[in-house]
Tab-separated table of C-alpha atoms in Angstrom:
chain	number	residue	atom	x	y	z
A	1	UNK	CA	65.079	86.028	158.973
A	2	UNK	CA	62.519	89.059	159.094
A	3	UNK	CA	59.444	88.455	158.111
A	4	UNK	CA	57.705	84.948	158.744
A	5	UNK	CA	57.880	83.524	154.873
A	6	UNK	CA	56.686	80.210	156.202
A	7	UNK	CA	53.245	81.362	157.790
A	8	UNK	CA	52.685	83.642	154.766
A	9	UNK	CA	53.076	80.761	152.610
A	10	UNK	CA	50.466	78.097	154.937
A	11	UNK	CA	48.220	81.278	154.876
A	12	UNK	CA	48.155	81.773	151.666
A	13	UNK	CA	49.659	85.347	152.357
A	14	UNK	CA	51.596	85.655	148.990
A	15	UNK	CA	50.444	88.991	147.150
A	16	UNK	CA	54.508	88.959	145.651
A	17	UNK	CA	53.472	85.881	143.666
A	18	UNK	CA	52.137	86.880	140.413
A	19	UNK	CA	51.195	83.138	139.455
A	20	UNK	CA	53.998	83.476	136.886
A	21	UNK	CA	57.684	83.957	136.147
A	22	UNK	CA	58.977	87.817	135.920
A	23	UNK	CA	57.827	89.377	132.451
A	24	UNK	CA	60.977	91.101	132.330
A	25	UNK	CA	63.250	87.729	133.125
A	26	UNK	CA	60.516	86.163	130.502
A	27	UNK	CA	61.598	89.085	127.853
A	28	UNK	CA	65.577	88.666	128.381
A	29	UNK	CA	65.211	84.904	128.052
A	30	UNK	CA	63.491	85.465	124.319
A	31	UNK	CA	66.754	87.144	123.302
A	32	UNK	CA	69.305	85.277	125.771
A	33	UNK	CA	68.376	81.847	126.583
A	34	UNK	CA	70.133	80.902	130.052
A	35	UNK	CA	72.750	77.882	130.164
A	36	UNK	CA	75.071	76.925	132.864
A	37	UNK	CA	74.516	76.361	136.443
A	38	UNK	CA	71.826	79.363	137.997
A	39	UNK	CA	70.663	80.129	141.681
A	40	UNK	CA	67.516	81.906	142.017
A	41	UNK	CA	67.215	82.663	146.000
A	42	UNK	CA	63.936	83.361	147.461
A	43	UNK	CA	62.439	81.086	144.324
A	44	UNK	CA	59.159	81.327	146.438
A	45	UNK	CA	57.059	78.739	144.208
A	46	UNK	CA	59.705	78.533	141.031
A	47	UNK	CA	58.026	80.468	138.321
A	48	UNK	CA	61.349	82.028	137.683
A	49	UNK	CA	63.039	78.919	138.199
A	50	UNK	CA	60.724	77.212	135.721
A	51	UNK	CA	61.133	80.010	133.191
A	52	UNK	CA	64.862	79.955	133.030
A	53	UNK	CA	65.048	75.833	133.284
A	54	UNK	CA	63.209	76.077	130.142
A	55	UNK	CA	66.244	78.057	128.554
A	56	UNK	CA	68.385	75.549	128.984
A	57	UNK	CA	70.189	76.215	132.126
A	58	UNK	CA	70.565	74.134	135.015
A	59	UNK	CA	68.442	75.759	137.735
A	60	UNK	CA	68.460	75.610	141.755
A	61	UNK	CA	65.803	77.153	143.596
A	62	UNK	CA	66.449	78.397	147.166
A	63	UNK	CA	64.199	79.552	149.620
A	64	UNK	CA	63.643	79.629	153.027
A	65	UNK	CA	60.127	78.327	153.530
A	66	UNK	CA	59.416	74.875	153.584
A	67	UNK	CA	55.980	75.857	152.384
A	68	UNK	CA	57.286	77.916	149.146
A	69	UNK	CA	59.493	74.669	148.062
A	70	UNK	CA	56.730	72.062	148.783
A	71	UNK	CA	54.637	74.328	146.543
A	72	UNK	CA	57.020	75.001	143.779
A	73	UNK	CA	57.618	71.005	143.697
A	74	UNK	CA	53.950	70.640	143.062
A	75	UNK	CA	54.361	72.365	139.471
A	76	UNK	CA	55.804	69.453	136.430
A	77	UNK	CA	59.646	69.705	136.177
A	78	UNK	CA	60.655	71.493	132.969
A	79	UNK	CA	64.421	70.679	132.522
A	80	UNK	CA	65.469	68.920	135.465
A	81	UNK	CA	65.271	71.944	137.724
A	82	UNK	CA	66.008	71.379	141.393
A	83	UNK	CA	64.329	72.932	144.936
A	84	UNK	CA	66.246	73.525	148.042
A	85	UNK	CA	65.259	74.664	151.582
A	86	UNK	CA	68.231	76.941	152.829
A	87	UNK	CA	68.536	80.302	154.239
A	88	UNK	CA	70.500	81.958	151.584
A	89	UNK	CA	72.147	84.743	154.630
A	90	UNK	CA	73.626	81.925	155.692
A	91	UNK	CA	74.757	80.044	152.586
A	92	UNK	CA	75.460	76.426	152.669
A	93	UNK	CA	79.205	74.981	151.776
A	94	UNK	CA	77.468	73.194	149.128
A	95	UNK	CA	76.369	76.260	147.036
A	96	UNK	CA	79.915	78.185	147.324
A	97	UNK	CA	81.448	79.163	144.356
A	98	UNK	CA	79.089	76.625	142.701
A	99	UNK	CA	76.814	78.697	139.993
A	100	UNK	CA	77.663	80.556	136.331
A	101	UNK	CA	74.546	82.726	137.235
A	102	UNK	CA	72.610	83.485	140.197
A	103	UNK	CA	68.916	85.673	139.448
A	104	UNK	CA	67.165	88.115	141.422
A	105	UNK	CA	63.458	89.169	141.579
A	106	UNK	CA	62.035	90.699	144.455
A	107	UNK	CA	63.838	88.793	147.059
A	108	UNK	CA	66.268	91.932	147.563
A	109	UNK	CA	63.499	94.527	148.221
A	110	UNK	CA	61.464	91.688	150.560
A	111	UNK	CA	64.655	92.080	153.292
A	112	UNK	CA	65.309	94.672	155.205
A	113	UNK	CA	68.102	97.357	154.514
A	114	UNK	CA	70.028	96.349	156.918
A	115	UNK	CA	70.374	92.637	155.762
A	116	UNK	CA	71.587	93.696	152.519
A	117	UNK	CA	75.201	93.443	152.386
A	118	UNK	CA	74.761	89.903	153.636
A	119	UNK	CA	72.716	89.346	150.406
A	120	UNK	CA	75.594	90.857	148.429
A	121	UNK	CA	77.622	88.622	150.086
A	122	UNK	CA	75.845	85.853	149.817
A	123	UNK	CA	75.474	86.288	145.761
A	124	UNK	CA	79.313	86.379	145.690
A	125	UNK	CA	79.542	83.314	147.589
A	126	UNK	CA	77.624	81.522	145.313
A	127	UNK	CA	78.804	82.447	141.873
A	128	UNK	CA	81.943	80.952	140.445
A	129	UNK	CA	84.840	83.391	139.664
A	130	UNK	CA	84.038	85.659	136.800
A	131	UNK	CA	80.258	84.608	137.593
A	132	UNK	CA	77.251	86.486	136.354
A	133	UNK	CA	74.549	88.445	138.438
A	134	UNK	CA	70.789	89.188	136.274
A	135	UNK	CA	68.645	90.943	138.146
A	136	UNK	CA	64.850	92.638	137.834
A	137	UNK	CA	64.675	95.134	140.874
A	138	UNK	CA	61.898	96.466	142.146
A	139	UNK	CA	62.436	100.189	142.656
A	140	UNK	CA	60.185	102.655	145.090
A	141	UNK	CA	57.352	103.674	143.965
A	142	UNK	CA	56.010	107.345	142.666
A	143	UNK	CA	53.996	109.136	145.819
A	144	UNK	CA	51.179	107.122	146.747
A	145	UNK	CA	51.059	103.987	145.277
A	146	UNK	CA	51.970	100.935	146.350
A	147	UNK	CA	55.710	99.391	146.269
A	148	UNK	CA	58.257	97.524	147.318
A	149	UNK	CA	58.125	96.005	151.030
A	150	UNK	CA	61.591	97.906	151.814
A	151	UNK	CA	63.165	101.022	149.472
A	152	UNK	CA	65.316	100.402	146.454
A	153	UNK	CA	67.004	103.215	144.584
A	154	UNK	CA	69.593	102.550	141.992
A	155	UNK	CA	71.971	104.615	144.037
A	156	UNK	CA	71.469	101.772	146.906
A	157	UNK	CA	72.295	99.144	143.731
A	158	UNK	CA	75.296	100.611	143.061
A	159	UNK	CA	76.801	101.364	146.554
A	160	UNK	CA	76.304	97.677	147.630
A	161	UNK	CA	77.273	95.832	144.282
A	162	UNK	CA	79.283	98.224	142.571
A	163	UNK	CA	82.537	97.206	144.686
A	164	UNK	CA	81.973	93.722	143.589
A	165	UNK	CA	80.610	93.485	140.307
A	166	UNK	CA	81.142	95.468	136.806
A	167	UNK	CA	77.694	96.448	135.563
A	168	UNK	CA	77.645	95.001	131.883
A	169	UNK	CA	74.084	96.346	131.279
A	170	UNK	CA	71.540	98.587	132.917
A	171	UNK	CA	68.035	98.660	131.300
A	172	UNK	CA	64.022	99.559	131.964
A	173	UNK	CA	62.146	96.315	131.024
A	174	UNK	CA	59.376	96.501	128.239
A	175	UNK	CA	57.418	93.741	130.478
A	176	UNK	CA	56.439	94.242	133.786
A	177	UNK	CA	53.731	92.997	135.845
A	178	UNK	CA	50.434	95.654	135.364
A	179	UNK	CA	51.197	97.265	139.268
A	180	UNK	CA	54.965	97.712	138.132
A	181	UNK	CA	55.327	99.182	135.021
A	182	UNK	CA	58.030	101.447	134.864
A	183	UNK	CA	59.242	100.488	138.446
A	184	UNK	CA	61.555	97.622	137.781
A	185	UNK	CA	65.181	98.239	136.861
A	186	UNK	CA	67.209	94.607	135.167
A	187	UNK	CA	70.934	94.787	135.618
A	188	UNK	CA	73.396	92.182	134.650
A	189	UNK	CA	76.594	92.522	136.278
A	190	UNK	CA	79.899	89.814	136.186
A	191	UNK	CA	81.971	89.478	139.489
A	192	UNK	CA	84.874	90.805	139.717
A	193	UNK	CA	87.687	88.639	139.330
């Protein structure tokens, strides 16, 4: 869907991969290792995955390019982590109301606006009842600099989430990538049952 993720990927085309897991995921784990069962969709090459495999939890990474999972399967396993090719809009029986956690980096501003209830959906479809969302979100960026592929404003966050999930809490990381300091927004939020 949208964008071709695969020929980015064979071209090298990746400027969203940083070469390393989110610093603000990396901060949250220091204080709140990850157990459980987590999804991280759009895992590109499983730096996040990695990260939050190394906390403990018991991580699947989902993405749509075969080229992103191939790559991410090239890295040493950590904790028994797991890669899956899937497209996560349309979510496979398998995953359904499967994982404690599912996590969130820049997959949600990569699609377009008008995917984005499907992603909602799709995050609720995946999480077991009572299930937890963490999230970094990359917001829009002050006038002339570079941002996100598609907007994000927190307004946008709470529209499409906010009738599904109870925001437990809404912070500013201390760690962000140098191009995104004081652009990314973390929210974790619990379904509602």
């Amino acid at each position: 869907p949208g964008l071709d993720w695969e020929q980015h990927y064979q071209d090298g085309d990746t400027p969203w991969d940083k070469g390393e897991a989110s610093p603000g995921l990396v901060e949250y784990l220091e204080r709140q290792p990850l157990t459980g069962t987590v999804l991280v969709p759009g895992c590109g090459k499983g730096h996040d995955v990695r990260a939050i495999a190394a906390s403990g939890a018991t991580v699947t990474g989902l993405d749509f390019a075969p080229s992103a999972i191939s790559a991410a399967q090239q890295f040493p396993a950590v904790h028994g982590e797991q890669y899956d090719i899937a497209n996560f809009f349309d979510l496979p029986d398998r995953f359904h109301n499967t994982f404690d956690l599912v996590f969130e980096h820049t997959c949600f501003c990569a699609i377009d606006i008008v995917m984005r209830e499907g992603y909602v959906r799709s995050v609720t479809q995946a999480l077991k009842p009572n299930g937890y969302f963490l999230a970094v979100f990359y917001l829009d960026p002050a006038p002339g600099r570079d941002g996100p592929p598609h907007r994000v404003s927190t307004a946008e966050l709470d529209r499409l989430f906010g009738p599904f999930f109870n925001v437990l809490n809404d912070w500013q990381p201390t760690r962000s990538y140098p191009s995104r300091v004081g652009r990314e927004r973390m929210r974790l939020m619990q379904l509602n049952s």
